[in-house]
Amino acid sequence: MELDQHAERVTEGSKVLADQGIVSQTVAPGLQQQQPERRSKTVLDKMKREGLSFSESAPVISGYFNYRDFLKDFYNYKRTSEKLGRRSYTYAVFAAAADIKSPNYLKLIMDGDRNLSADMIKKFARALGLSKRDVRDFDLLVNYTQQSDPVVKAKHLKDLLQHRIESQVLDGQLSGEAAKSVPSWLSWVVYQMMDLEFSDVNPEQIQKRLRVKPGVSQFEKAIESLIFGGLLEKEESGVLKRRTNKHLEDPNRLPPEVVKKLQTELILLGLESLFEDPNDKKDFGTATLCLTQTEFENLRADLRRLRKKWLMNIGVNRETSKGEVVYQLNTQIFPLTR
């Protein structure tokens, strides 16, 4: 199945999902802050001289994928929003709230000169005034940001995205039914396995042919989501059958965070294959290109057309003959310079 990149519209996520009837446009309590009082021209001029910009609401941690950026925006917000108070917000004020001796420790962290330990994560969370759920988000975000190993980093990202999806359900931004019906990477694999040659397509046979061994609960959940979504049906004998004229959810209609989680899982599978599979069982190729914006758009369009062509041609072939192996095809193109 094709999984196009639509995760970049995170800031428009709530509106997009609301338009699809998946989520409510009601903003959860705590996500919007009261706007500060009107500032005088003198204060605004001083802020401009100091290179500060003003944000009308506090930064929300769930919109970040680098905790250092979140800290910078938090500090900038506190500096600008509390300019009318009796004392300005400084690194020392944050250090006192976090019970840290070094007054400039926050700046060292923001600049990437230091990393946060598990103990410091708790202290920073307290100084940031995070809720219990956001403390967990901050902890996951710090571990993701600071990790250098690509495989471990991808696993941290998957955990972070899963937490954010669960938080969206609790906040009412994503309905529980919508979250339940979204297929995981394993669901996509099981769905394609219906085109393999089986004597009896039952859960036990499917598990035997899977190279990646998921947990029992994860496997059962994948089967249930396919049945729940009307994609598979289970006969009394336990044999699974694909329902005709049914397809997996169009990735274009999935919530942005869900798309990111799916892509992370599939990329992680690719990393594991890179180290574990012999060369005759896989093909990894790369190209670093210097492109104009027009060339980039044309290349991206070509990749999409090519994926659709493969899907159509292979789908036609599977109508007359069974496949032999389920493969995962990932395509990526992303900028390396500004």
PDB file of C-alpha atoms in Angstrom, residues 25-259:
ATOM      1  CA  GLN A  25     -12.609  21.376  16.881  1.00  0.00           C
ATOM      2  CA  THR A  26     -12.930  22.014  20.607  1.00  0.00           C
ATOM      3  CA  VAL A  27      -9.521  22.831  22.048  1.00  0.00           C
ATOM      4  CA  ALA A  28      -8.679  20.818  25.128  1.00  0.00           C
ATOM      5  CA  PRO A  29      -8.330  22.725  28.419  1.00  0.00           C
ATOM      6  CA  GLY A  30      -4.833  24.031  28.941  1.00  0.00           C
ATOM      7  CA  LEU A  31      -3.899  24.208  25.261  1.00  0.00           C
ATOM      8  CA  GLN A  32      -4.741  27.892  24.979  1.00  0.00           C
ATOM      9  CA  GLN A  33      -3.477  30.523  27.342  1.00  0.00           C
ATOM     10  CA  GLN A  34      -4.997  33.871  28.161  1.00  0.00           C
ATOM     11  CA  GLN A  35      -3.491  36.623  26.056  1.00  0.00           C
ATOM     12  CA  PRO A  36      -1.287  38.986  28.013  1.00  0.00           C
ATOM     13  CA  GLU A  37      -2.248  42.573  28.502  1.00  0.00           C
ATOM     14  CA  ARG A  38      -1.562  45.131  25.816  1.00  0.00           C
ATOM     15  CA  ARG A  39       2.059  46.264  25.902  1.00  0.00           C
ATOM     16  CA  SER A  40       3.173  49.853  25.590  1.00  0.00           C
ATOM     17  CA  LYS A  41       5.145  51.080  22.608  1.00  0.00           C
ATOM     18  CA  THR A  42       8.166  51.517  24.852  1.00  0.00           C
ATOM     19  CA  VAL A  43       8.118  47.842  25.864  1.00  0.00           C
ATOM     20  CA  LEU A  44       7.605  46.697  22.275  1.00  0.00           C
ATOM     21  CA  ASP A  45      10.539  48.834  21.140  1.00  0.00           C
ATOM     22  CA  LYS A  46      12.724  47.379  23.885  1.00  0.00           C
ATOM     23  CA  MET A  47      11.722  43.845  22.906  1.00  0.00           C
ATOM     24  CA  LYS A  48      12.631  44.621  19.293  1.00  0.00           C
ATOM     25  CA  ARG A  49      16.047  45.992  20.294  1.00  0.00           C
ATOM     26  CA  GLU A  50      16.728  42.827  22.280  1.00  0.00           C
ATOM     27  CA  GLY A  51      15.783  40.662  19.301  1.00  0.00           C
ATOM     28  CA  LEU A  52      12.736  39.190  21.029  1.00  0.00           C
ATOM     29  CA  SER A  53       9.515  38.264  19.270  1.00  0.00           C
ATOM     30  CA  PHE A  54       6.181  37.992  21.030  1.00  0.00           C
ATOM     31  CA  SER A  55       3.962  34.916  21.016  1.00  0.00           C
ATOM     32  CA  GLU A  56       0.383  35.356  22.177  1.00  0.00           C
ATOM     33  CA  SER A  57       0.144  31.861  23.619  1.00  0.00           C
ATOM     34  CA  ALA A  58       2.528  29.532  25.393  1.00  0.00           C
ATOM     35  CA  PRO A  59       4.201  26.882  23.216  1.00  0.00           C
ATOM     36  CA  VAL A  60       2.506  23.467  23.317  1.00  0.00           C
ATOM     37  CA  ILE A  61       5.013  20.648  23.665  1.00  0.00           C
ATOM     38  CA  SER A  62       3.072  18.207  21.472  1.00  0.00           C
ATOM     39  CA  GLY A  63       3.897  20.370  18.453  1.00  0.00           C
ATOM     40  CA  TYR A  64       7.657  19.871  18.788  1.00  0.00           C
ATOM     41  CA  PHE A  65      10.126  17.196  17.697  1.00  0.00           C
ATOM     42  CA  ASN A  66      13.183  18.816  19.278  1.00  0.00           C
ATOM     43  CA  TYR A  67      12.986  19.660  22.957  1.00  0.00           C
ATOM     44  CA  ARG A  68      15.653  22.356  22.627  1.00  0.00           C
ATOM     45  CA  ASP A  69      13.396  24.274  20.227  1.00  0.00           C
ATOM     46  CA  PHE A  70      10.553  23.925  22.722  1.00  0.00           C
ATOM     47  CA  LEU A  71      12.754  25.319  25.511  1.00  0.00           C
ATOM     48  CA  LYS A  72      13.808  28.272  23.350  1.00  0.00           C
ATOM     49  CA  ASP A  73      10.198  29.122  22.506  1.00  0.00           C
ATOM     50  CA  PHE A  74       9.154  28.681  26.138  1.00  0.00           C
ATOM     51  CA  TYR A  75      11.901  31.010  27.344  1.00  0.00           C
ATOM     52  CA  ASN A  76      11.111  33.561  24.635  1.00  0.00           C
ATOM     53  CA  TYR A  77       7.421  33.425  25.546  1.00  0.00           C
ATOM     54  CA  LYS A  78       8.125  33.925  29.250  1.00  0.00           C
ATOM     55  CA  ARG A  79      10.527  36.787  28.519  1.00  0.00           C
ATOM     56  CA  THR A  80       8.009  38.619  26.344  1.00  0.00           C
ATOM     57  CA  SER A  81       4.790  37.849  28.209  1.00  0.00           C
ATOM     58  CA  GLU A  82       6.176  38.848  31.603  1.00  0.00           C
ATOM     59  CA  LYS A  83       7.808  42.100  30.496  1.00  0.00           C
ATOM     60  CA  LEU A  84       5.100  44.068  32.304  1.00  0.00           C
ATOM     61  CA  GLY A  85       5.755  42.311  35.595  1.00  0.00           C
ATOM     62  CA  ARG A  86       7.906  43.646  38.391  1.00  0.00           C
ATOM     63  CA  ARG A  87      10.867  41.543  37.319  1.00  0.00           C
ATOM     64  CA  SER A  88      11.849  40.093  33.977  1.00  0.00           C
ATOM     65  CA  TYR A  89      12.028  36.368  33.345  1.00  0.00           C
ATOM     66  CA  THR A  90      15.677  35.285  33.247  1.00  0.00           C
ATOM     67  CA  TYR A  91      17.762  32.109  33.147  1.00  0.00           C
ATOM     68  CA  ALA A  92      18.228  32.528  36.888  1.00  0.00           C
ATOM     69  CA  VAL A  93      14.460  32.551  37.458  1.00  0.00           C
ATOM     70  CA  PHE A  94      14.144  29.275  35.564  1.00  0.00           C
ATOM     71  CA  ALA A  95      17.088  27.771  37.459  1.00  0.00           C
ATOM     72  CA  ALA A  96      15.462  28.656  40.772  1.00  0.00           C
ATOM     73  CA  ALA A  97      12.173  27.057  39.702  1.00  0.00           C
ATOM     74  CA  ALA A  98      14.057  23.926  38.630  1.00  0.00           C
ATOM     75  CA  ASP A  99      16.203  23.885  41.785  1.00  0.00           C
ATOM     76  CA  ILE A 100      19.408  24.078  39.731  1.00  0.00           C
ATOM     77  CA  LYS A 101      22.501  25.825  41.071  1.00  0.00           C
ATOM     78  CA  SER A 102      23.871  27.020  37.727  1.00  0.00           C
ATOM     79  CA  PRO A 103      21.859  30.089  36.600  1.00  0.00           C
ATOM     80  CA  ASN A 104      22.831  29.627  32.929  1.00  0.00           C
ATOM     81  CA  TYR A 105      22.174  25.885  32.734  1.00  0.00           C
ATOM     82  CA  LEU A 106      19.023  26.431  30.648  1.00  0.00           C
ATOM     83  CA  LYS A 107      21.033  28.309  28.007  1.00  0.00           C
ATOM     84  CA  LEU A 108      23.611  25.517  27.849  1.00  0.00           C
ATOM     85  CA  ILE A 109      20.820  23.019  27.225  1.00  0.00           C
ATOM     86  CA  MET A 110      19.097  25.188  24.614  1.00  0.00           C
ATOM     87  CA  ASP A 111      22.380  25.707  22.742  1.00  0.00           C
ATOM     88  CA  GLY A 112      23.111  21.971  22.715  1.00  0.00           C
ATOM     89  CA  ASP A 113      26.195  22.257  24.928  1.00  0.00           C
ATOM     90  CA  ARG A 114      24.702  19.932  27.556  1.00  0.00           C
ATOM     91  CA  ASN A 115      22.240  17.036  27.629  1.00  0.00           C
ATOM     92  CA  LEU A 116      19.531  16.410  30.190  1.00  0.00           C
ATOM     93  CA  SER A 117      19.842  13.462  32.567  1.00  0.00           C
ATOM     94  CA  ALA A 118      16.805  11.592  33.900  1.00  0.00           C
ATOM     95  CA  ASP A 119      16.968  13.635  37.097  1.00  0.00           C
ATOM     96  CA  MET A 120      17.263  16.917  35.200  1.00  0.00           C
ATOM     97  CA  ILE A 121      14.289  16.001  33.010  1.00  0.00           C
ATOM     98  CA  LYS A 122      12.124  15.945  36.135  1.00  0.00           C
ATOM     99  CA  LYS A 123      13.519  19.273  37.358  1.00  0.00           C
ATOM    100  CA  PHE A 124      12.998  20.941  33.987  1.00  0.00           C
ATOM    101  CA  ALA A 125       9.452  19.576  33.748  1.00  0.00           C
ATOM    102  CA  ARG A 126       8.681  21.138  37.127  1.00  0.00           C
ATOM    103  CA  ALA A 127      10.100  24.508  36.084  1.00  0.00           C
ATOM    104  CA  LEU A 128       8.161  24.351  32.827  1.00  0.00           C
ATOM    105  CA  GLY A 129       4.928  23.794  34.747  1.00  0.00           C
ATOM    106  CA  LEU A 130       3.990  20.746  32.668  1.00  0.00           C
ATOM    107  CA  SER A 131       0.977  18.579  33.366  1.00  0.00           C
ATOM    108  CA  LYS A 132       1.497  14.904  34.233  1.00  0.00           C
ATOM    109  CA  ARG A 133       0.759  13.866  30.657  1.00  0.00           C
ATOM    110  CA  ASP A 134       3.054  16.538  29.215  1.00  0.00           C
ATOM    111  CA  VAL A 135       5.828  15.454  31.584  1.00  0.00           C
ATOM    112  CA  ARG A 136       5.706  12.073  29.877  1.00  0.00           C
ATOM    113  CA  ASP A 137       5.748  13.799  26.474  1.00  0.00           C
ATOM    114  CA  PHE A 138       8.770  15.872  27.540  1.00  0.00           C
ATOM    115  CA  ASP A 139      10.612  12.781  28.778  1.00  0.00           C
ATOM    116  CA  LEU A 140      10.008  10.951  25.480  1.00  0.00           C
ATOM    117  CA  LEU A 141      10.924  14.047  23.475  1.00  0.00           C
ATOM    118  CA  VAL A 142      14.228  14.513  25.334  1.00  0.00           C
ATOM    119  CA  ASN A 143      15.218  10.875  24.824  1.00  0.00           C
ATOM    120  CA  TYR A 144      14.344  11.108  21.133  1.00  0.00           C
ATOM    121  CA  THR A 145      16.244  14.373  20.597  1.00  0.00           C
ATOM    122  CA  GLN A 146      19.398  13.289  22.434  1.00  0.00           C
ATOM    123  CA  GLN A 147      19.681   9.822  20.879  1.00  0.00           C
ATOM    124  CA  SER A 148      22.304   9.492  18.123  1.00  0.00           C
ATOM    125  CA  ASP A 149      21.853   5.831  17.169  1.00  0.00           C
ATOM    126  CA  PRO A 150      19.380   5.859  14.221  1.00  0.00           C
ATOM    127  CA  VAL A 151      17.668   2.584  15.123  1.00  0.00           C
ATOM    128  CA  VAL A 152      17.165   3.507  18.782  1.00  0.00           C
ATOM    129  CA  LYS A 153      16.149   7.032  17.769  1.00  0.00           C
ATOM    130  CA  ALA A 154      13.437   5.651  15.484  1.00  0.00           C
ATOM    131  CA  LYS A 155      12.097   3.526  18.345  1.00  0.00           C
ATOM    132  CA  HIS A 156      11.978   6.597  20.606  1.00  0.00           C
ATOM    133  CA  LEU A 157      10.084   8.481  17.904  1.00  0.00           C
ATOM    134  CA  LYS A 158       7.559   5.669  17.597  1.00  0.00           C
ATOM    135  CA  ASP A 159       6.944   5.764  21.361  1.00  0.00           C
ATOM    136  CA  LEU A 160       6.593   9.556  21.288  1.00  0.00           C
ATOM    137  CA  LEU A 161       4.046   9.477  18.473  1.00  0.00           C
ATOM    138  CA  GLN A 162       2.060   6.697  20.145  1.00  0.00           C
ATOM    139  CA  HIS A 163       1.874   8.781  23.327  1.00  0.00           C
ATOM    140  CA  ARG A 164       0.656  11.800  21.379  1.00  0.00           C
ATOM    141  CA  ILE A 165      -2.019   9.805  19.591  1.00  0.00           C
ATOM    142  CA  GLU A 166      -3.266   8.488  22.943  1.00  0.00           C
ATOM    143  CA  SER A 167      -3.247  12.045  24.312  1.00  0.00           C
ATOM    144  CA  GLN A 168      -5.316  13.251  21.356  1.00  0.00           C
ATOM    145  CA  VAL A 169      -7.896  10.572  22.120  1.00  0.00           C
ATOM    146  CA  LEU A 170      -8.041  11.603  25.793  1.00  0.00           C
ATOM    147  CA  ASP A 171      -8.363  15.279  24.821  1.00  0.00           C
ATOM    148  CA  GLY A 172     -11.148  14.566  22.339  1.00  0.00           C
ATOM    149  CA  GLN A 173      -9.066  15.718  19.375  1.00  0.00           C
ATOM    150  CA  LEU A 174      -9.163  12.214  17.916  1.00  0.00           C
ATOM    151  CA  SER A 175     -12.086   9.877  18.400  1.00  0.00           C
ATOM    152  CA  GLY A 176     -11.408   6.516  20.017  1.00  0.00           C
ATOM    153  CA  GLU A 177     -13.170   4.705  17.185  1.00  0.00           C
ATOM    154  CA  ALA A 178     -11.022   6.490  14.595  1.00  0.00           C
ATOM    155  CA  ALA A 179      -7.844   5.567  16.461  1.00  0.00           C
ATOM    156  CA  LYS A 180      -8.986   1.956  16.797  1.00  0.00           C
ATOM    157  CA  SER A 181      -9.756   1.618  13.091  1.00  0.00           C
ATOM    158  CA  VAL A 182      -6.397   2.996  11.909  1.00  0.00           C
ATOM    159  CA  PRO A 183      -4.246   0.135  10.548  1.00  0.00           C
ATOM    160  CA  SER A 184      -0.780  -0.438  11.991  1.00  0.00           C
ATOM    161  CA  TRP A 185       2.208  -1.486   9.879  1.00  0.00           C
ATOM    162  CA  LEU A 186       1.404  -5.072  10.820  1.00  0.00           C
ATOM    163  CA  SER A 187      -2.158  -4.722   9.549  1.00  0.00           C
ATOM    164  CA  TRP A 188      -0.816  -3.667   6.164  1.00  0.00           C
ATOM    165  CA  VAL A 189       1.456  -6.714   6.035  1.00  0.00           C
ATOM    166  CA  VAL A 190      -1.295  -9.139   7.071  1.00  0.00           C
ATOM    167  CA  TYR A 191      -3.642  -7.612   4.503  1.00  0.00           C
ATOM    168  CA  GLN A 192      -1.095  -8.184   1.717  1.00  0.00           C
ATOM    169  CA  MET A 193      -0.450 -11.725   2.954  1.00  0.00           C
ATOM    170  CA  MET A 194      -3.922 -12.620   1.756  1.00  0.00           C
ATOM    171  CA  ASP A 195      -2.338 -12.724  -1.727  1.00  0.00           C
ATOM    172  CA  LEU A 196       0.204 -15.388  -0.712  1.00  0.00           C
ATOM    173  CA  GLU A 197      -0.270 -19.092  -1.375  1.00  0.00           C
ATOM    174  CA  PHE A 198      -1.709 -20.708   1.775  1.00  0.00           C
ATOM    175  CA  SER A 199      -3.331 -24.041   2.431  1.00  0.00           C
ATOM    176  CA  ASP A 200      -5.488 -22.363   5.081  1.00  0.00           C
ATOM    177  CA  VAL A 201      -5.221 -18.643   5.740  1.00  0.00           C
ATOM    178  CA  ASN A 202      -5.533 -18.618   9.524  1.00  0.00           C
ATOM    179  CA  PRO A 203      -3.729 -16.607  12.222  1.00  0.00           C
ATOM    180  CA  GLU A 204      -1.377 -19.481  13.063  1.00  0.00           C
ATOM    181  CA  GLN A 205      -0.209 -19.862   9.450  1.00  0.00           C
ATOM    182  CA  ILE A 206       0.197 -16.104   9.075  1.00  0.00           C
ATOM    183  CA  GLN A 207       2.392 -15.866  12.176  1.00  0.00           C
ATOM    184  CA  LYS A 208       4.628 -18.672  10.909  1.00  0.00           C
ATOM    185  CA  ARG A 209       5.359 -16.790   7.684  1.00  0.00           C
ATOM    186  CA  LEU A 210       6.085 -13.441   9.325  1.00  0.00           C
ATOM    187  CA  ARG A 211       9.814 -12.683   9.571  1.00  0.00           C
ATOM    188  CA  VAL A 212       9.269  -9.939  12.136  1.00  0.00           C
ATOM    189  CA  LYS A 213       7.723 -11.603  15.163  1.00  0.00           C
ATOM    190  CA  PRO A 214       5.249  -9.256  16.874  1.00  0.00           C
ATOM    191  CA  GLY A 215       3.806  -9.867  20.312  1.00  0.00           C
ATOM    192  CA  VAL A 216       0.636 -11.938  20.570  1.00  0.00           C
ATOM    193  CA  SER A 217      -1.479  -8.938  21.564  1.00  0.00           C
ATOM    194  CA  GLN A 218      -0.048  -6.828  18.728  1.00  0.00           C
ATOM    195  CA  PHE A 219      -0.824  -9.548  16.195  1.00  0.00           C
ATOM    196  CA  GLU A 220      -4.345 -10.082  17.500  1.00  0.00           C
ATOM    197  CA  LYS A 221      -4.969  -6.330  17.429  1.00  0.00           C
ATOM    198  CA  ALA A 222      -3.840  -6.165  13.785  1.00  0.00           C
ATOM    199  CA  ILE A 223      -6.282  -8.934  12.827  1.00  0.00           C
ATOM    200  CA  GLU A 224      -9.088  -7.319  14.809  1.00  0.00           C
ATOM    201  CA  SER A 225      -8.540  -3.920  13.184  1.00  0.00           C
ATOM    202  CA  LEU A 226      -8.793  -5.470   9.719  1.00  0.00           C
ATOM    203  CA  ILE A 227     -11.996  -7.296  10.639  1.00  0.00           C
ATOM    204  CA  PHE A 228     -13.354  -4.202  12.424  1.00  0.00           C
ATOM    205  CA  GLY A 229     -12.655  -2.113   9.323  1.00  0.00           C
ATOM    206  CA  GLY A 230     -14.456  -4.586   7.089  1.00  0.00           C
ATOM    207  CA  LEU A 231     -11.296  -5.535   5.209  1.00  0.00           C
ATOM    208  CA  LEU A 232     -11.174  -9.168   6.329  1.00  0.00           C
ATOM    209  CA  GLU A 233     -13.773 -11.641   7.468  1.00  0.00           C
ATOM    210  CA  LYS A 234     -13.226 -14.684   9.650  1.00  0.00           C
ATOM    211  CA  GLU A 235     -15.131 -17.863   8.889  1.00  0.00           C
ATOM    212  CA  GLU A 236     -16.337 -20.263  11.582  1.00  0.00           C
ATOM    213  CA  SER A 237     -13.400 -22.532  10.781  1.00  0.00           C
ATOM    214  CA  GLY A 238     -11.020 -19.685  11.642  1.00  0.00           C
ATOM    215  CA  VAL A 239      -9.933 -19.114   8.043  1.00  0.00           C
ATOM    216  CA  LEU A 240      -9.446 -15.454   7.111  1.00  0.00           C
ATOM    217  CA  LYS A 241     -10.663 -14.071   3.810  1.00  0.00           C
ATOM    218  CA  ARG A 242     -10.241 -10.669   2.207  1.00  0.00           C
ATOM    219  CA  ARG A 243     -13.540  -8.961   1.555  1.00  0.00           C
ATOM    220  CA  THR A 244     -14.019  -7.875  -2.040  1.00  0.00           C
ATOM    221  CA  ASN A 245     -14.072  -4.202  -3.075  1.00  0.00           C
ATOM    222  CA  LYS A 246     -12.496  -3.163   0.219  1.00  0.00           C
ATOM    223  CA  HIS A 247      -9.224  -1.294   0.643  1.00  0.00           C
ATOM    224  CA  LEU A 248      -7.067  -0.062   3.484  1.00  0.00           C
ATOM    225  CA  GLU A 249      -7.685   3.490   4.637  1.00  0.00           C
ATOM    226  CA  ASP A 250      -6.398   6.132   2.212  1.00  0.00           C
ATOM    227  CA  PRO A 251      -3.289   7.620   3.897  1.00  0.00           C
ATOM    228  CA  ASN A 252      -4.415  11.073   2.722  1.00  0.00           C
ATOM    229  CA  ARG A 253      -7.307  10.871   5.189  1.00  0.00           C
ATOM    230  CA  LEU A 254      -5.365   9.701   8.226  1.00  0.00           C
ATOM    231  CA  PRO A 255      -4.479  12.072  11.091  1.00  0.00           C
ATOM    232  CA  PRO A 256      -0.979  13.585  10.628  1.00  0.00           C
ATOM    233  CA  GLU A 257       0.418  12.054  13.841  1.00  0.00           C
ATOM    234  CA  VAL A 258      -0.863   8.617  12.805  1.00  0.00           C
ATOM    235  CA  VAL A 259       0.803   8.957   9.394  1.00  0.00           C
TER     236      VAL A 259
END
